[in-house]
PDB file of C-alpha atoms in Angstrom:
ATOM      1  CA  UNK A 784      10.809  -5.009  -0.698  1.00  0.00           C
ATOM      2  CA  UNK A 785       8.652  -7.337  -3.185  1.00  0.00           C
ATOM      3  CA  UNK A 786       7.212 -10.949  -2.328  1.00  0.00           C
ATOM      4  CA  UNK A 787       6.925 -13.123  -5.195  1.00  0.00           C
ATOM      5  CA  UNK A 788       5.405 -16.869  -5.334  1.00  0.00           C
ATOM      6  CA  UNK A 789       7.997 -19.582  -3.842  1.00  0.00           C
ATOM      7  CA  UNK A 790       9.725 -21.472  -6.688  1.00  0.00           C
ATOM      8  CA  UNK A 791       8.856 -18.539  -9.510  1.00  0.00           C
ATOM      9  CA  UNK A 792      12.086 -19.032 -11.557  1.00  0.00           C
ATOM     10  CA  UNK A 793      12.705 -15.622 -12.041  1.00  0.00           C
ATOM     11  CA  UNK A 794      12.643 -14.914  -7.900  1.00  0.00           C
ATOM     12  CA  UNK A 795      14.708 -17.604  -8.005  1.00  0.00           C
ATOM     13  CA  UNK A 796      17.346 -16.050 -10.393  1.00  0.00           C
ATOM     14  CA  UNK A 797      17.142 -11.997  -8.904  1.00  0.00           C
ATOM     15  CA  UNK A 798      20.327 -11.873  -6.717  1.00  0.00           C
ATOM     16  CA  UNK A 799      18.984  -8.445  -4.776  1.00  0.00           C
ATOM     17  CA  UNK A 800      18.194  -8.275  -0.955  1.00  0.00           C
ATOM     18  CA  UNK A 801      15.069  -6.436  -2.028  1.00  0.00           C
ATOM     19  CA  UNK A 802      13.391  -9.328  -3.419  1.00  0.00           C
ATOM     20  CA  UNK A 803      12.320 -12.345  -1.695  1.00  0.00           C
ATOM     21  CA  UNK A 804       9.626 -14.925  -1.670  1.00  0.00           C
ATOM     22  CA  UNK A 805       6.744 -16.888   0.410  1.00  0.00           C
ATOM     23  CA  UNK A 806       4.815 -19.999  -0.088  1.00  0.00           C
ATOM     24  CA  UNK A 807       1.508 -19.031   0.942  1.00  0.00           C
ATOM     25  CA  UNK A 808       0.678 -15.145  -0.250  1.00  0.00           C
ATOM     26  CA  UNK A 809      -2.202 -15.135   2.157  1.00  0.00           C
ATOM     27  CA  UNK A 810       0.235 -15.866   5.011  1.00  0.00           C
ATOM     28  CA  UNK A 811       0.853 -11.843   6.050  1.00  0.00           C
ATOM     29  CA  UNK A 812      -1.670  -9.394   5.862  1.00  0.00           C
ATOM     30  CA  UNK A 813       1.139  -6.803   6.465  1.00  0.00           C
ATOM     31  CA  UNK A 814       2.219  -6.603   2.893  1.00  0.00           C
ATOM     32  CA  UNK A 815       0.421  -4.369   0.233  1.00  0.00           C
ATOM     33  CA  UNK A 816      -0.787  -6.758  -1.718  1.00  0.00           C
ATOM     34  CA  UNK A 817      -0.657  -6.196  -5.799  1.00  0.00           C
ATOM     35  CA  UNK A 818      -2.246  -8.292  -8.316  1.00  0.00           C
ATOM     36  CA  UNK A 819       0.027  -8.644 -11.699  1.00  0.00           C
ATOM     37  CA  UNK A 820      -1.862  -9.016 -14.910  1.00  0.00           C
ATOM     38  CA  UNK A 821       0.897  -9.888 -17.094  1.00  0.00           C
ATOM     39  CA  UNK A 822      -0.191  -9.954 -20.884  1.00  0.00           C
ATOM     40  CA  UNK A 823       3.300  -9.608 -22.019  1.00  0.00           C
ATOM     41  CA  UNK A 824       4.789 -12.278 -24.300  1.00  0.00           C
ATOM     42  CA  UNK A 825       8.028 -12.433 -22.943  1.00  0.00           C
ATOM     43  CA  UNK A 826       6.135 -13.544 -19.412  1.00  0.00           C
ATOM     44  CA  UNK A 827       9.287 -13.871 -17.350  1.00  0.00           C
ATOM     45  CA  UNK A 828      11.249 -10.940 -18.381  1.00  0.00           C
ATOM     46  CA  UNK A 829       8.125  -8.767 -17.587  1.00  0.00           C
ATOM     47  CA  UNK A 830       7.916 -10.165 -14.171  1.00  0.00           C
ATOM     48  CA  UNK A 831      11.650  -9.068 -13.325  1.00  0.00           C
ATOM     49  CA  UNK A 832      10.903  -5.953 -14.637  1.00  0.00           C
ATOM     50  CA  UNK A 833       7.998  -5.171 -12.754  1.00  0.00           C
ATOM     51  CA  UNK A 834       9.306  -6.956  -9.198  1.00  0.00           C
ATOM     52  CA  UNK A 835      12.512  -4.488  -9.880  1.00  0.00           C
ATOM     53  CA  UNK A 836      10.323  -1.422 -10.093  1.00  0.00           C
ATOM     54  CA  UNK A 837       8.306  -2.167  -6.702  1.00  0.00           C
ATOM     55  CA  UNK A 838      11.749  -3.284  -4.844  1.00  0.00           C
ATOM     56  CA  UNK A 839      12.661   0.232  -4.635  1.00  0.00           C
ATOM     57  CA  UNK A 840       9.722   1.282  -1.930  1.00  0.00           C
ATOM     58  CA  UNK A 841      10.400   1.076   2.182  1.00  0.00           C
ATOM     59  CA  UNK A 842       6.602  -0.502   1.968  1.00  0.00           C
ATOM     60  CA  UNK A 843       6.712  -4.679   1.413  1.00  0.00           C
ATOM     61  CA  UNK A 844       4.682  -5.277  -1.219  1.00  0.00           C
ATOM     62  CA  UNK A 845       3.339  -8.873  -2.573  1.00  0.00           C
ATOM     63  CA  UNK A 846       3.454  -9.195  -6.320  1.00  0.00           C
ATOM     64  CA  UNK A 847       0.684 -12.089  -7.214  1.00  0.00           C
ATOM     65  CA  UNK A 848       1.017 -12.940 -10.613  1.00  0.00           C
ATOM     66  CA  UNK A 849      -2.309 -13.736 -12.703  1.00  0.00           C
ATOM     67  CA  UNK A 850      -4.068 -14.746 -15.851  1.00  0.00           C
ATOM     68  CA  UNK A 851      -7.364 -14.655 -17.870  1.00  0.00           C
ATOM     69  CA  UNK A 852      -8.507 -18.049 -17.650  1.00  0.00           C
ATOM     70  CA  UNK A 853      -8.654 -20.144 -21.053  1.00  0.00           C
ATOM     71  CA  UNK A 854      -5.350 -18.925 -22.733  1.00  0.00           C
ATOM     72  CA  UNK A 855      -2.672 -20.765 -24.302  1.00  0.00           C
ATOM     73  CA  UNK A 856       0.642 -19.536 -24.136  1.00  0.00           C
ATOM     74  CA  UNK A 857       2.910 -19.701 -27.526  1.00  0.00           C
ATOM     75  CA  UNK A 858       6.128 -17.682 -26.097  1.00  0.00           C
ATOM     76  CA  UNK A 859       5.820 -19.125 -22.484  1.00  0.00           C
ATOM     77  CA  UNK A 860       5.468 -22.828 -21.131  1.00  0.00           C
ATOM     78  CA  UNK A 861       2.214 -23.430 -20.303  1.00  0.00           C
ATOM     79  CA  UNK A 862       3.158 -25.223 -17.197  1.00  0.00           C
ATOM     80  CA  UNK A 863       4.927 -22.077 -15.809  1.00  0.00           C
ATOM     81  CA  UNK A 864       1.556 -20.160 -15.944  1.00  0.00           C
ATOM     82  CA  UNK A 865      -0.422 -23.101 -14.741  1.00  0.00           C
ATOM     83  CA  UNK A 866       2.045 -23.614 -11.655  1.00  0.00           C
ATOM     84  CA  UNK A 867       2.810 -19.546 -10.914  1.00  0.00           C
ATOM     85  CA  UNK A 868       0.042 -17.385 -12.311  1.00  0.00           C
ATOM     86  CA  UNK A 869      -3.365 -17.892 -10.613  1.00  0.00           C
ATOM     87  CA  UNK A 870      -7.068 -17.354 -12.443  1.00  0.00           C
ATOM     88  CA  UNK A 871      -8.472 -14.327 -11.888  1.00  0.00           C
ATOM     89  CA  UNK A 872     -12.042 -16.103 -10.917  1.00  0.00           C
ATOM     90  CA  UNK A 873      -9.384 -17.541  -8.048  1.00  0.00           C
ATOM     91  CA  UNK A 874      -8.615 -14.329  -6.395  1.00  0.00           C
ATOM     92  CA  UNK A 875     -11.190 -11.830  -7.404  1.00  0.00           C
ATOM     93  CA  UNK A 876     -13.376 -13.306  -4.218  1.00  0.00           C
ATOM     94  CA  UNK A 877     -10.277 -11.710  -1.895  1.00  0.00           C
ATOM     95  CA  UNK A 878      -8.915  -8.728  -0.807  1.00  0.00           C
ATOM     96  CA  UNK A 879      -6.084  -6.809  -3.253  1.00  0.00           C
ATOM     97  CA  UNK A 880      -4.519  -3.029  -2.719  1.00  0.00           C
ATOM     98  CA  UNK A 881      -3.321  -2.700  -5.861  1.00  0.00           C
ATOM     99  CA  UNK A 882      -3.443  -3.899  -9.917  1.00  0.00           C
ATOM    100  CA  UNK A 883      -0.912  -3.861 -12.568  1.00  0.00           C
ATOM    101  CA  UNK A 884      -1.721  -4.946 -16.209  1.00  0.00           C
ATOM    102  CA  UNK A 885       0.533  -4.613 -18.282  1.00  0.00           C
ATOM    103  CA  UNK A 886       1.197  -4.069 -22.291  1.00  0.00           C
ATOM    104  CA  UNK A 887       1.016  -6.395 -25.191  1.00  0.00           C
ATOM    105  CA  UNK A 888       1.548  -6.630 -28.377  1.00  0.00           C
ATOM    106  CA  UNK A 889      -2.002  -5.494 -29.593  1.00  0.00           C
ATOM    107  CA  UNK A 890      -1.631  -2.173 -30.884  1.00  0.00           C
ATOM    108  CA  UNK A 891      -2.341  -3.047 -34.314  1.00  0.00           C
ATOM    109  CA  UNK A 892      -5.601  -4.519 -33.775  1.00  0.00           C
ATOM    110  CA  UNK A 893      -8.948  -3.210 -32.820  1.00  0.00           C
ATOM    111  CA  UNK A 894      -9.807  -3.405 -29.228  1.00  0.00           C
ATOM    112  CA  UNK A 895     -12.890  -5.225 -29.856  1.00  0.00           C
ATOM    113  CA  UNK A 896     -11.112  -8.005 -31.946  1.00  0.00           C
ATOM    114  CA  UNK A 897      -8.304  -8.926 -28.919  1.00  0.00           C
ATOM    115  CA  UNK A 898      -9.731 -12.691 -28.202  1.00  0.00           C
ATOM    116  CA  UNK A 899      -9.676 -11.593 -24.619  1.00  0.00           C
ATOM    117  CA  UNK A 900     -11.513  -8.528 -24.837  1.00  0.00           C
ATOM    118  CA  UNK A 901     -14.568  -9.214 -22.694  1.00  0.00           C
ATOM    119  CA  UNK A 902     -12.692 -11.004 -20.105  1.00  0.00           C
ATOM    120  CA  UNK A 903     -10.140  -8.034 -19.664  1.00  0.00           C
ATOM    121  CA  UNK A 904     -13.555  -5.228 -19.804  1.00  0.00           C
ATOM    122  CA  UNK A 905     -14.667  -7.830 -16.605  1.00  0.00           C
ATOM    123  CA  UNK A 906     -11.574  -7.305 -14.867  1.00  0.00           C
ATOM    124  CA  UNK A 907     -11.229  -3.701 -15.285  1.00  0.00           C
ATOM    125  CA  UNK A 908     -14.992  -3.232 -13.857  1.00  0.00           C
ATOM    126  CA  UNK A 909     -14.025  -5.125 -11.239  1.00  0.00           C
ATOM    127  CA  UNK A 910     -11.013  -3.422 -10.113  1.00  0.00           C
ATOM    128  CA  UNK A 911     -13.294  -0.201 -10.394  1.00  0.00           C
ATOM    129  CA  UNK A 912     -14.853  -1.538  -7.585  1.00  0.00           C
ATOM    130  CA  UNK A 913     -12.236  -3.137  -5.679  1.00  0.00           C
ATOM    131  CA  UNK A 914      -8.928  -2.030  -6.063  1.00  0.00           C
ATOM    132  CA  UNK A 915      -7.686   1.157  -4.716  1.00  0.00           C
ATOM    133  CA  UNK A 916      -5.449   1.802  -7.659  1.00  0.00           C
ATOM    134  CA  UNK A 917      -4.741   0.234 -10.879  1.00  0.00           C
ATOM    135  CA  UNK A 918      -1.242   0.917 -13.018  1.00  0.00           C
ATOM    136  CA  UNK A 919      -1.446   0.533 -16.340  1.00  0.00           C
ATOM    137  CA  UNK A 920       1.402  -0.020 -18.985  1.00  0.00           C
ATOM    138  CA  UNK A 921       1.311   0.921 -22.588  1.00  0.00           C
ATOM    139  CA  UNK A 922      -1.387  -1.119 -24.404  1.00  0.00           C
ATOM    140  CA  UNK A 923      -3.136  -1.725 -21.449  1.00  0.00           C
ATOM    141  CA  UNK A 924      -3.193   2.472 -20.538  1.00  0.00           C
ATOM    142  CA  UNK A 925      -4.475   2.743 -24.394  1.00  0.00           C
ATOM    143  CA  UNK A 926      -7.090  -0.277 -24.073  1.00  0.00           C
ATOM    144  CA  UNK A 927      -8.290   1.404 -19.991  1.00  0.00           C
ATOM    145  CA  UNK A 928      -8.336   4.809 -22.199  1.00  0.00           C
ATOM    146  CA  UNK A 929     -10.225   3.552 -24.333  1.00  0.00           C
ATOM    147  CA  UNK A 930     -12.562   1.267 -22.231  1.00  0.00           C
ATOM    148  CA  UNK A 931     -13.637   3.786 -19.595  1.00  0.00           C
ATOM    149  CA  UNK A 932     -13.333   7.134 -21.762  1.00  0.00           C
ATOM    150  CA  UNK A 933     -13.802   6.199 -25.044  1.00  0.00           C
ATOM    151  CA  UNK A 934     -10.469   7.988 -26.185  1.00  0.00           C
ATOM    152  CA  UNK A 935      -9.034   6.211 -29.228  1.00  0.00           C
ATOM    153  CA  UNK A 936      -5.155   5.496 -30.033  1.00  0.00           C
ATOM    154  CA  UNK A 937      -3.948   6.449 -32.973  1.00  0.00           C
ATOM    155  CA  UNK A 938      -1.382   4.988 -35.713  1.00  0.00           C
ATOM    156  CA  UNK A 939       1.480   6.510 -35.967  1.00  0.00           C
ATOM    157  CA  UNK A 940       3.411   7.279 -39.407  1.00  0.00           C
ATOM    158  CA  UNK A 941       6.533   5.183 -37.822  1.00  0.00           C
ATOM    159  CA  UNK A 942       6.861   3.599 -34.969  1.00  0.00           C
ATOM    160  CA  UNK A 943       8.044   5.636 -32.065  1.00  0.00           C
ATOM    161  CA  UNK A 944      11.073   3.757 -30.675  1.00  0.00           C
ATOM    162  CA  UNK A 945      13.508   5.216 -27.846  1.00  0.00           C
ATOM    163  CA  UNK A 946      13.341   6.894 -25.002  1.00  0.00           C
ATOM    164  CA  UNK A 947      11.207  10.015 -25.284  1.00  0.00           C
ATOM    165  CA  UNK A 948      11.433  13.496 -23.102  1.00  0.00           C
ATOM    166  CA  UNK A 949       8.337  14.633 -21.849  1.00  0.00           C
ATOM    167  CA  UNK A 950       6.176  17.985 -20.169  1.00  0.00           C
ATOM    168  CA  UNK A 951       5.569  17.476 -16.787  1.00  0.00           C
ATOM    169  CA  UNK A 952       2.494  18.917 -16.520  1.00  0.00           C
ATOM    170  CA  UNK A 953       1.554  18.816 -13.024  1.00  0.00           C
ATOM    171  CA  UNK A 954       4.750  18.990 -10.579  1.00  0.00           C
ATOM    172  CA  UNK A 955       2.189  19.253  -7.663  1.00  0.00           C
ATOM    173  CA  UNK A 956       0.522  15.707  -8.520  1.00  0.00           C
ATOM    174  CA  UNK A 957       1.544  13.085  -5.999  1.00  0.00           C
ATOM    175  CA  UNK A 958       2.370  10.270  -8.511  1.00  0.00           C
ATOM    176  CA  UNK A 959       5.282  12.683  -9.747  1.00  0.00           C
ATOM    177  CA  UNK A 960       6.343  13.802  -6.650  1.00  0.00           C
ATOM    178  CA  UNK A 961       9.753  14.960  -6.643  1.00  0.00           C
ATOM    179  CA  UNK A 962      10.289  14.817 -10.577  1.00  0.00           C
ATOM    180  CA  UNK A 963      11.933  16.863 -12.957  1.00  0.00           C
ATOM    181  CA  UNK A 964      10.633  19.199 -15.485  1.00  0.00           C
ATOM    182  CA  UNK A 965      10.971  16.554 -17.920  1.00  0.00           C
ATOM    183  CA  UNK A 966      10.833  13.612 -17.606  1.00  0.00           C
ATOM    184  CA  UNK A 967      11.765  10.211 -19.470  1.00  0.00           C
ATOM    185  CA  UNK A 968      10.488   7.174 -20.455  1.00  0.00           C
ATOM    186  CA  UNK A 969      11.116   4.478 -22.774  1.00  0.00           C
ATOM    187  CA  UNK A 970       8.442   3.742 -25.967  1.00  0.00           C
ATOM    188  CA  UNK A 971       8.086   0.903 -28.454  1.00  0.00           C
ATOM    189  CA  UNK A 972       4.946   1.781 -30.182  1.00  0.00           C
ATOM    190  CA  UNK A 973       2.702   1.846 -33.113  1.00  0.00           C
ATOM    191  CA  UNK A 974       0.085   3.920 -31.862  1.00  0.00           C
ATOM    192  CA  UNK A 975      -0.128   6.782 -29.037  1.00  0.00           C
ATOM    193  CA  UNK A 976      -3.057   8.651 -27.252  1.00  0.00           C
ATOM    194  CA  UNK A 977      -3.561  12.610 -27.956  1.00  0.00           C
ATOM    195  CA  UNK A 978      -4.457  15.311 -26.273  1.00  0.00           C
ATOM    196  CA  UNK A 979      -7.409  16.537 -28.244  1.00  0.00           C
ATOM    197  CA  UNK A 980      -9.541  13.165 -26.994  1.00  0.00           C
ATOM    198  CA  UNK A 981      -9.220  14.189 -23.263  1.00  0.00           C
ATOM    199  CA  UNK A 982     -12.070  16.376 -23.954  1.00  0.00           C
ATOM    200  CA  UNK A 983     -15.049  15.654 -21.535  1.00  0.00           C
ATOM    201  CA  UNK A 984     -14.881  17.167 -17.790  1.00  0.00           C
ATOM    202  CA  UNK A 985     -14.204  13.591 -16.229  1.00  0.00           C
ATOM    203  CA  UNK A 986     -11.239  12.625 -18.615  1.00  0.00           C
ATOM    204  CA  UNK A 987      -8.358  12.034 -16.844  1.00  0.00           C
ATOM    205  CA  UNK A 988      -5.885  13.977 -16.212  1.00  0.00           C
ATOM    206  CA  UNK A 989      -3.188  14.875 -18.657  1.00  0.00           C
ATOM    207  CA  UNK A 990       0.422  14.492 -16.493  1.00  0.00           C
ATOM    208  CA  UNK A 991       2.975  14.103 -19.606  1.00  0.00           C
ATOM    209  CA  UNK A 992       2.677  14.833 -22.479  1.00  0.00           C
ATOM    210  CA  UNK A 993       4.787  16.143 -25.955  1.00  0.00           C
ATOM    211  CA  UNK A 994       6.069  14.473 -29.009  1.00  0.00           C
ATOM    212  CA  UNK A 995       5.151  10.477 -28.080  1.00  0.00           C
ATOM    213  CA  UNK A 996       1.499  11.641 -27.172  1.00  0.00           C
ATOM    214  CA  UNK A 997       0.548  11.757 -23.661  1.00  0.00           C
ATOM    215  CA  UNK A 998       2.921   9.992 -21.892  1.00  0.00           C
ATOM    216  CA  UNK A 999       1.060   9.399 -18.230  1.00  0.00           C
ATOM    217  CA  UNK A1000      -1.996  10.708 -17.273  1.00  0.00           C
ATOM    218  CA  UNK A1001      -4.516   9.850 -13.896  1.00  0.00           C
ATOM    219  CA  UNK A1002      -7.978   9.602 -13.002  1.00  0.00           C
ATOM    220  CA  UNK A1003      -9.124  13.472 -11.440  1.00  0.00           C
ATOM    221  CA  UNK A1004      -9.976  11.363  -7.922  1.00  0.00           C
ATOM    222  CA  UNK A1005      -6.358   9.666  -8.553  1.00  0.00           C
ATOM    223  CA  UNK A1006      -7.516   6.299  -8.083  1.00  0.00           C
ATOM    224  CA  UNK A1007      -5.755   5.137 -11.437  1.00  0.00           C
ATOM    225  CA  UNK A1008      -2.503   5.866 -13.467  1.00  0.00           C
ATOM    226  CA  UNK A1009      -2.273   5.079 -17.300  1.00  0.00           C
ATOM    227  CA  UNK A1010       1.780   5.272 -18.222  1.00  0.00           C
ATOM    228  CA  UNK A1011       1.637   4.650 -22.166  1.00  0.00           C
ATOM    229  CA  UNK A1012       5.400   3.856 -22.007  1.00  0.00           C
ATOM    230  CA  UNK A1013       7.920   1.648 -20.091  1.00  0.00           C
ATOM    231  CA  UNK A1014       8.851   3.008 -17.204  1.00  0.00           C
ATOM    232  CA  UNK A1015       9.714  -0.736 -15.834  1.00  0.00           C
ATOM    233  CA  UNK A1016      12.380  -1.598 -18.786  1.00  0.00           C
ATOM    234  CA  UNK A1017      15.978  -2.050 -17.634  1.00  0.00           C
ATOM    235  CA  UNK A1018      18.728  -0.613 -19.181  1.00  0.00           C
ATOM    236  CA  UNK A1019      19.230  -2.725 -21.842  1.00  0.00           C
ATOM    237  CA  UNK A1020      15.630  -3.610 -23.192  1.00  0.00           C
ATOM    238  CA  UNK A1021      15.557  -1.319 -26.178  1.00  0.00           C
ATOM    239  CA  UNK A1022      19.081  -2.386 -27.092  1.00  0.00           C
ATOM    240  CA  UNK A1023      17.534  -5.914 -27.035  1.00  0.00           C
ATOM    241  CA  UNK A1024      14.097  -5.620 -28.808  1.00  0.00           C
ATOM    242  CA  UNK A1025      16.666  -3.369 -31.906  1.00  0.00           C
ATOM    243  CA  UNK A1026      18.937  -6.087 -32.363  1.00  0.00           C
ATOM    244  CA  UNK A1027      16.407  -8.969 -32.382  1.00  0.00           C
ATOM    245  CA  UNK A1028      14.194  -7.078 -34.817  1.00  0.00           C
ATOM    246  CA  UNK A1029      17.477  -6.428 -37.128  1.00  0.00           C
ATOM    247  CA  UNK A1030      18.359  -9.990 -36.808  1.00  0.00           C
ATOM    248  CA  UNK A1031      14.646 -10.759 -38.237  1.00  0.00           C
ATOM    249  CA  UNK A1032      15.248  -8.110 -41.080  1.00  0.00           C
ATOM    250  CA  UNK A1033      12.141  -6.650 -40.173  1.00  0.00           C
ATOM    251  CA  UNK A1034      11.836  -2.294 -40.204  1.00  0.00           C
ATOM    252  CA  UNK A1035      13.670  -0.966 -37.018  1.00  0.00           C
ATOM    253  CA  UNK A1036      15.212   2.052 -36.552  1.00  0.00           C
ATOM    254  CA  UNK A1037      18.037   2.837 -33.830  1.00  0.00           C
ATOM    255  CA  UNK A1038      16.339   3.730 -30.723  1.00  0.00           C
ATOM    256  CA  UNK A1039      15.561   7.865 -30.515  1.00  0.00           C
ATOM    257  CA  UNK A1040      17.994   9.573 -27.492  1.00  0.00           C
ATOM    258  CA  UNK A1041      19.115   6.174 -26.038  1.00  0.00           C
ATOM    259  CA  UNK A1042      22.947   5.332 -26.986  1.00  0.00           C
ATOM    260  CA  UNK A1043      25.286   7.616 -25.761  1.00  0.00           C
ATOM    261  CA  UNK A1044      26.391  10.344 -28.679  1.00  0.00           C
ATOM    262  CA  UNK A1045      23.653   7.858 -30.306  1.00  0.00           C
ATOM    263  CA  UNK A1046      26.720   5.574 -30.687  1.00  0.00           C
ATOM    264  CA  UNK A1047      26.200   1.937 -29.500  1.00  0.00           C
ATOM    265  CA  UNK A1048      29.939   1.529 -28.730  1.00  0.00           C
ATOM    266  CA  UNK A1049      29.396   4.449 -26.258  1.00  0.00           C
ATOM    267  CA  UNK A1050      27.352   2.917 -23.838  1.00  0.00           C
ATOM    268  CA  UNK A1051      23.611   3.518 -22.837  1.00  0.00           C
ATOM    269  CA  UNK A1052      22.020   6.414 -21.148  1.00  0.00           C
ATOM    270  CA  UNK A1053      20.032   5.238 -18.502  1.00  0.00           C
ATOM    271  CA  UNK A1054      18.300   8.539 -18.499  1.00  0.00           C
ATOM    272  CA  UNK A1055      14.598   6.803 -17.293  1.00  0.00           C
ATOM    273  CA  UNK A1056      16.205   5.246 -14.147  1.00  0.00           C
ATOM    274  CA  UNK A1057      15.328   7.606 -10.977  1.00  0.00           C
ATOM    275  CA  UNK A1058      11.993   8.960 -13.187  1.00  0.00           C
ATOM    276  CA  UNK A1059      11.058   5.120 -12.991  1.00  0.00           C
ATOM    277  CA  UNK A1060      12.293   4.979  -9.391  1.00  0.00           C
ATOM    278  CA  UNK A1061      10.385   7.909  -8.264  1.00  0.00           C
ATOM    279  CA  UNK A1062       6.807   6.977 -10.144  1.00  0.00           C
ATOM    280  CA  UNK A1063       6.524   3.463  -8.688  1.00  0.00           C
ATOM    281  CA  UNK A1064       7.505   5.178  -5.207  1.00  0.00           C
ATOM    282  CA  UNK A1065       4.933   7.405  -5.448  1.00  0.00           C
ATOM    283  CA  UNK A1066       2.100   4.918  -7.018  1.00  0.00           C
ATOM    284  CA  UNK A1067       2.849   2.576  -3.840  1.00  0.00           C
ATOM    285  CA  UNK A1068       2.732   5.570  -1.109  1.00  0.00           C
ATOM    286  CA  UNK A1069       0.362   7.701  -2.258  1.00  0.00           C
ATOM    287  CA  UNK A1070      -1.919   5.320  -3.809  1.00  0.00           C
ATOM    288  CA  UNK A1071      -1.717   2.456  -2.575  1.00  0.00           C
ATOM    289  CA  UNK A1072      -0.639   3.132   0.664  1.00  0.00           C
ATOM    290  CA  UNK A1073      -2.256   6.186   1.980  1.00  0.00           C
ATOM    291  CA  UNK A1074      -5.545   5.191   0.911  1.00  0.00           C
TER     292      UNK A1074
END
């Protein structure tokens, strides 16, 4: 089950018995408690997407939602981060199992020129230090990559858009504990991570990989997990983020092995679901959990 903030709209509007909130997130020290670094524009959809994932695990786990202090919001009211999303300063002093931060719309700019840079190299010390496990999502596995590693992204010649099937390299590793072969995950990206740059002896390591890049990878001591994809999106994301980006006559292709027959009128294939499932299972058990 997943604890959000009392009065979070989006708690508010989840009809699922697996979701439920409290006033005071200090109140039970029974619940794993994960910190939610949502850089997303689209601030509310990404927190349903990410309280979804968690719900799936036996284990309660509190979902505190926060933000790098300073920022204005363009695509969400400010007074829903000022009333829902505490400072980091504000709960840095306390204790915290886990971290998720997740993508944004960056990719096309240098790490060094994202305004928040410096404040989002502080937190990522910090959880270093305090945090048994951090999950990263897309930009923010490229920018951790990058960060602690030094390994670059990359522009792509076209953006990779659909869900993607990928190696599993490792069918021992406890994150993908009992996964497939392959397995899938949705992109939206300009950029991707290669191989070739996991190249000194404490790189991470390498999970998924093939034609997207590398897909997931973890630290060797598997303290974190960098997912350069979207394991979190519901069904009909990708359907959304085409039609909105035809609608603004900007360069979209139909999503890659997504539509049924690749035939909208066919349906989706929600080919990601148990994959999804199965990872966020495994990050709060044998991760957060166990350690």
């Amino acid at each position: 089950m997943v604890i959000l903030p009392q009065g979070l709209p989006e708690a508010s509007g989840i009809k699922s018995s697996k979701i439920t909130t409290v006033d005071k997130y200090t109140a039970n020290k029974d619940f794993l408690r994960v910190l939610f670094l949502n850089l997303m524009p689209e601030k509310q959809a990404s927190e349903r997407y990410s309280a979804f994932s968690l719900a799936e695990s036996e284990t309660d786990v509190l979902l505190v939602p926060i933000k790098i202090r300073g920022q204005q919001y363009k695509t969400t009211p400010q007074a829903h981060m000022d009333l829902f999303y505490k400072d980091f300063e504000c709960v840095k002093g306390e204790e915290w199992d886990g971290l998720i931060i997740t993508g944004a719309p960056l990719e096309n700019i240098d790490f060094e020129e994202v305004r928040y840079w410096k404040q989002l190299q502080e937190i990522m010390d910090w959880a270093d230090c305090n945090i048994r496990s951090t999950f990263f999502i897309c930009w923010a596995a490229q920018a951790a990559l990058y960060h602690r590693y030094g390994i670059p992204k990359h522009m792509s010649s076209r953006k990779k858009f659909g869900v993607y099937a990928f190696e599993n390299r490792n069918l021992s590793h406890p994150l993908l504990s009992e996964c497939l072969n392959i397995i899938h995950i949705p992109i939206s990206r300009h950029t991707e991570v290669k191989e070739k740059d996991f190249i000194t002896d404490d790189s991470p390591e390498i999970l998924c990989a093939g034609v997207g890049g590398v897909a997931i990878a973890a630290d060797t001591n598997n303290r974190d997990v960098y997912v350069t994809g979207h394991l979190e999106y519901p069904i009909e994301r990708l359907d959304f983020e085409y039609h909105r980006d035809l609608g603004k006559n900007l360069p979209i292709t139909k999503p890659a092995n997504y539509y049924i027959n690749d035939d909208e009128e066919s349906g989706i294939d929600f080919s990601w679901k148990d994959d999804s499932k199965r990872i966020y299972n495994n990050w709060i058990e044998h991760f957060l959990k166990d350690k």
